[in-house]
Coordinates of C-alpha atoms in Angstrom, one line a residue:
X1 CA 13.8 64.3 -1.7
X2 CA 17.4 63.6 -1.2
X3 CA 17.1 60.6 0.6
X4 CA 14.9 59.1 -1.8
X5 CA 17.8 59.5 -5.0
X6 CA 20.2 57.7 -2.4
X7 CA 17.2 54.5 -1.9
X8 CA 17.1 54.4 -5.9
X9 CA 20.8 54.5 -6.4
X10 CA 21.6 51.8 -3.5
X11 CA 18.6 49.2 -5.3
X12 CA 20.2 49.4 -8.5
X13 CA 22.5 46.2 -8.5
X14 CA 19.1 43.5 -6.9
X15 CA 17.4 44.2 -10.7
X16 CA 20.2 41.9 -12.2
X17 CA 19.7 39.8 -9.4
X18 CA 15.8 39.8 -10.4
X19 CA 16.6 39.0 -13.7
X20 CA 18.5 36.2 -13.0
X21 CA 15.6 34.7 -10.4
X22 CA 13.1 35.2 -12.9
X23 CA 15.2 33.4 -15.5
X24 CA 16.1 30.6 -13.2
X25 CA 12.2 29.5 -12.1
X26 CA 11.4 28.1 -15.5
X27 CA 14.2 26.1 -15.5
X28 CA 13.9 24.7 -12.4
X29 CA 10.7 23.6 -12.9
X30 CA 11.8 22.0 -16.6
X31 CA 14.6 19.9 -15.1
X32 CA 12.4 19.0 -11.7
X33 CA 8.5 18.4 -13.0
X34 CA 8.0 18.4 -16.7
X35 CA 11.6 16.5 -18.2
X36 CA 10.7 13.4 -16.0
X37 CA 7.6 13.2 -16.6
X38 CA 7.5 13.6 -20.2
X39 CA 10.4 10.8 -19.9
X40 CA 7.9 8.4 -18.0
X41 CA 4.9 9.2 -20.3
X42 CA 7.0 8.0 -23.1
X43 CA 8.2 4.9 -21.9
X44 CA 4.8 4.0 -21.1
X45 CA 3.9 4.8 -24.3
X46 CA 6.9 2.1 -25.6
X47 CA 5.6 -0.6 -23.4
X48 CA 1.8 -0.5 -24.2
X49 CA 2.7 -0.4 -28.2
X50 CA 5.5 -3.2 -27.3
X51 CA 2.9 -5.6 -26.0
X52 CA 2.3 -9.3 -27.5
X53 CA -0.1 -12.1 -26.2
X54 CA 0.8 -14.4 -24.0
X55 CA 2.3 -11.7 -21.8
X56 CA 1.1 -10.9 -18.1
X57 CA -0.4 -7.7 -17.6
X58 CA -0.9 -5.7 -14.5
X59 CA -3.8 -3.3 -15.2
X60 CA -4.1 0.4 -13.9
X61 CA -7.4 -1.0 -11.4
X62 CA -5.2 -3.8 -10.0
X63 CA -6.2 -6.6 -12.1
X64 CA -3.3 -9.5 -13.2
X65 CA -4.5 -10.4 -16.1
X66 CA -2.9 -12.6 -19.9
X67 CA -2.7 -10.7 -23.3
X68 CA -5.1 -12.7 -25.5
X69 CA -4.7 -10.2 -28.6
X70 CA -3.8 -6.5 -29.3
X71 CA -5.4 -4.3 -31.5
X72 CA -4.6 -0.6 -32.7
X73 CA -6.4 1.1 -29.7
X74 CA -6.9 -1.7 -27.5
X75 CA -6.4 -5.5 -26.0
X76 CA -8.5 -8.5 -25.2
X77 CA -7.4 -9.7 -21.1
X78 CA -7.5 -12.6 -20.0
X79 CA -8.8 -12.5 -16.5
X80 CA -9.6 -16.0 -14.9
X81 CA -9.5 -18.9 -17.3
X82 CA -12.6 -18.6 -20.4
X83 CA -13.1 -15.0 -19.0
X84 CA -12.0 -12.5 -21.8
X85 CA -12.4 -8.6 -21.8
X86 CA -11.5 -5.9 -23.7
X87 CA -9.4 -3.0 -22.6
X88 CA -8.0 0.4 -24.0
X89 CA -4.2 0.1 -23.7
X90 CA -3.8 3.0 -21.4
X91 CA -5.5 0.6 -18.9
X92 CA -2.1 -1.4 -18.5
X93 CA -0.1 -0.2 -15.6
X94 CA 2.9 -2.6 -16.4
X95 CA 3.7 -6.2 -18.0
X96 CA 4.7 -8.6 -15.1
X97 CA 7.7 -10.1 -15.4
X98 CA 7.3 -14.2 -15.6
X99 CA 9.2 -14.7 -12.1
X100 CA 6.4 -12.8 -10.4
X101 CA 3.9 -14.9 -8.5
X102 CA 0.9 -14.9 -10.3
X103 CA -1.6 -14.8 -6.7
X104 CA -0.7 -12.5 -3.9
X105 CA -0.2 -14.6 -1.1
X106 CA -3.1 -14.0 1.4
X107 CA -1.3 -16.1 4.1
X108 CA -0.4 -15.1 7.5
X109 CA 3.2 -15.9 8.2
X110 CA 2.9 -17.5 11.6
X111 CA 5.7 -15.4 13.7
X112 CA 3.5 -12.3 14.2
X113 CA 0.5 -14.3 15.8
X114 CA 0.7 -15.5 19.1
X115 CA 1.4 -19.2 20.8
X116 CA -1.4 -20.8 21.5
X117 CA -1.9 -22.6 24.9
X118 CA -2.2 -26.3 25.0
X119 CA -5.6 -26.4 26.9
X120 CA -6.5 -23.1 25.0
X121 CA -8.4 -21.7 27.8
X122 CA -6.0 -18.6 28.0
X123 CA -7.1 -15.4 26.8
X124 CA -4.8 -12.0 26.8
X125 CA -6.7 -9.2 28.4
X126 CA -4.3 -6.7 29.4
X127 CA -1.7 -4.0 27.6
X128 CA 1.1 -5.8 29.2
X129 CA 1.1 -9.3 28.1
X130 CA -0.1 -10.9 30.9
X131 CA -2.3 -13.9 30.8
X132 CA -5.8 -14.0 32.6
X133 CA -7.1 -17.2 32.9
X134 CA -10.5 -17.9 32.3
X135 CA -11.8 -20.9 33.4
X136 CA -13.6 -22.2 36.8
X137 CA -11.0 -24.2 37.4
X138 CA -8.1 -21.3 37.7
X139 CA -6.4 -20.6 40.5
X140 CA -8.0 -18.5 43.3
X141 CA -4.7 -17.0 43.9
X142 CA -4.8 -14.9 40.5
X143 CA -8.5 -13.9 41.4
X144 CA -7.4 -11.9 44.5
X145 CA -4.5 -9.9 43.6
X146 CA -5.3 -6.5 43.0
X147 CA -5.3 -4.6 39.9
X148 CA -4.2 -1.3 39.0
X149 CA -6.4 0.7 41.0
X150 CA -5.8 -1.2 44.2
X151 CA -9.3 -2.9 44.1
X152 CA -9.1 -6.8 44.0
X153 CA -10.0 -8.0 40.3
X154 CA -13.6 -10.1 40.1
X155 CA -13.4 -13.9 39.5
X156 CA -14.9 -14.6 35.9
X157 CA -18.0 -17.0 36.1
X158 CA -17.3 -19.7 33.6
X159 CA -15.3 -20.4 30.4
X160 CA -15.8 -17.6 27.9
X161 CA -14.3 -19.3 24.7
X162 CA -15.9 -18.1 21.8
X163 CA -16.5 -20.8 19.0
X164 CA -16.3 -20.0 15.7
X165 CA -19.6 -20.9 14.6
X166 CA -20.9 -18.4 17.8
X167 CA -19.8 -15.5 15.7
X168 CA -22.5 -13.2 13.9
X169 CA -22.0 -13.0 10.1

């Protein structure tokens, strides 16, 4: 019974320590979750009351579209040209500036594709970047030299260029 007054008296001082841990979880979570975004909810709110037609709009499912008109609770888009729909405001994600480019650029930029061959007859095959070719007229030379394994690597029959128009839809 002793021992257990002495375990009492020694735990004392941790219930300020509680206090202070219990007082310090609320405002941890104010400053961290709830303060920012109550900040970002109202500055959407300021840009979707601040719109005006003519401006470009980039809607919450990815559409680019033109303000055409703005009502109370909504706005007519412009989507392609004579193509008009109308939205809620909450549907606009953000207004474009007017130095964005209006069409993502779909392009391949041509450093990441490889260098085509002159006769075009070469076709990579392997994980290290060395060239098989294809064609009957090859040399017999790269048709005997063994591969991985040890076991000679089989001569390919004929050209096995693939057309575009050989493709299945």
């Amino acid at each position: 019974m002793g021992s257990d007054i002495i375990l009492a008296a020694g735990s004392g001082g941790s219930g300020s320590f509680n206090l202070l841990l219990l007082l310090a979880v609320p405002l941890v979570f104010y400053f961290l979750l709830i303060r920012p975004q109550s900040k970002r909810r109202k500055e959407q709110m300021q840009m979707q009351n601040a719109m005006e037609p003519g401006a470009r709009v980039l809607t919450t499912s990815g559409m680019r579209a033109t303000v055409v008109s703005v009502d109370d609770d909504g706005i007519v888009l412009e989507i392609a040209d004579g193509v008009e729909v109308r939205f809620v405001k909450q549907a606009v994600m953000q207004v474009l500036k007017d130095d964005e480019p209006e069409e993502l650029d779909d392009e391949h930029d041509g450093d990441d594709e490889p260098a085509e061959d002159e006769d075009g007859d070469r076709v990579d095959l392997s994980k290290d970047g060395s060239e098989v070719d294809l064609s009957k007229d090859g040399d017999d030379e790269a048709a005997d030299t063994a591969g991985e394994d040890g076991e000679p690597e089989s001569k390919p029959k004929g050209k096995a260029k693939v057309e575009a128009g050989d493709k299945p839809a």
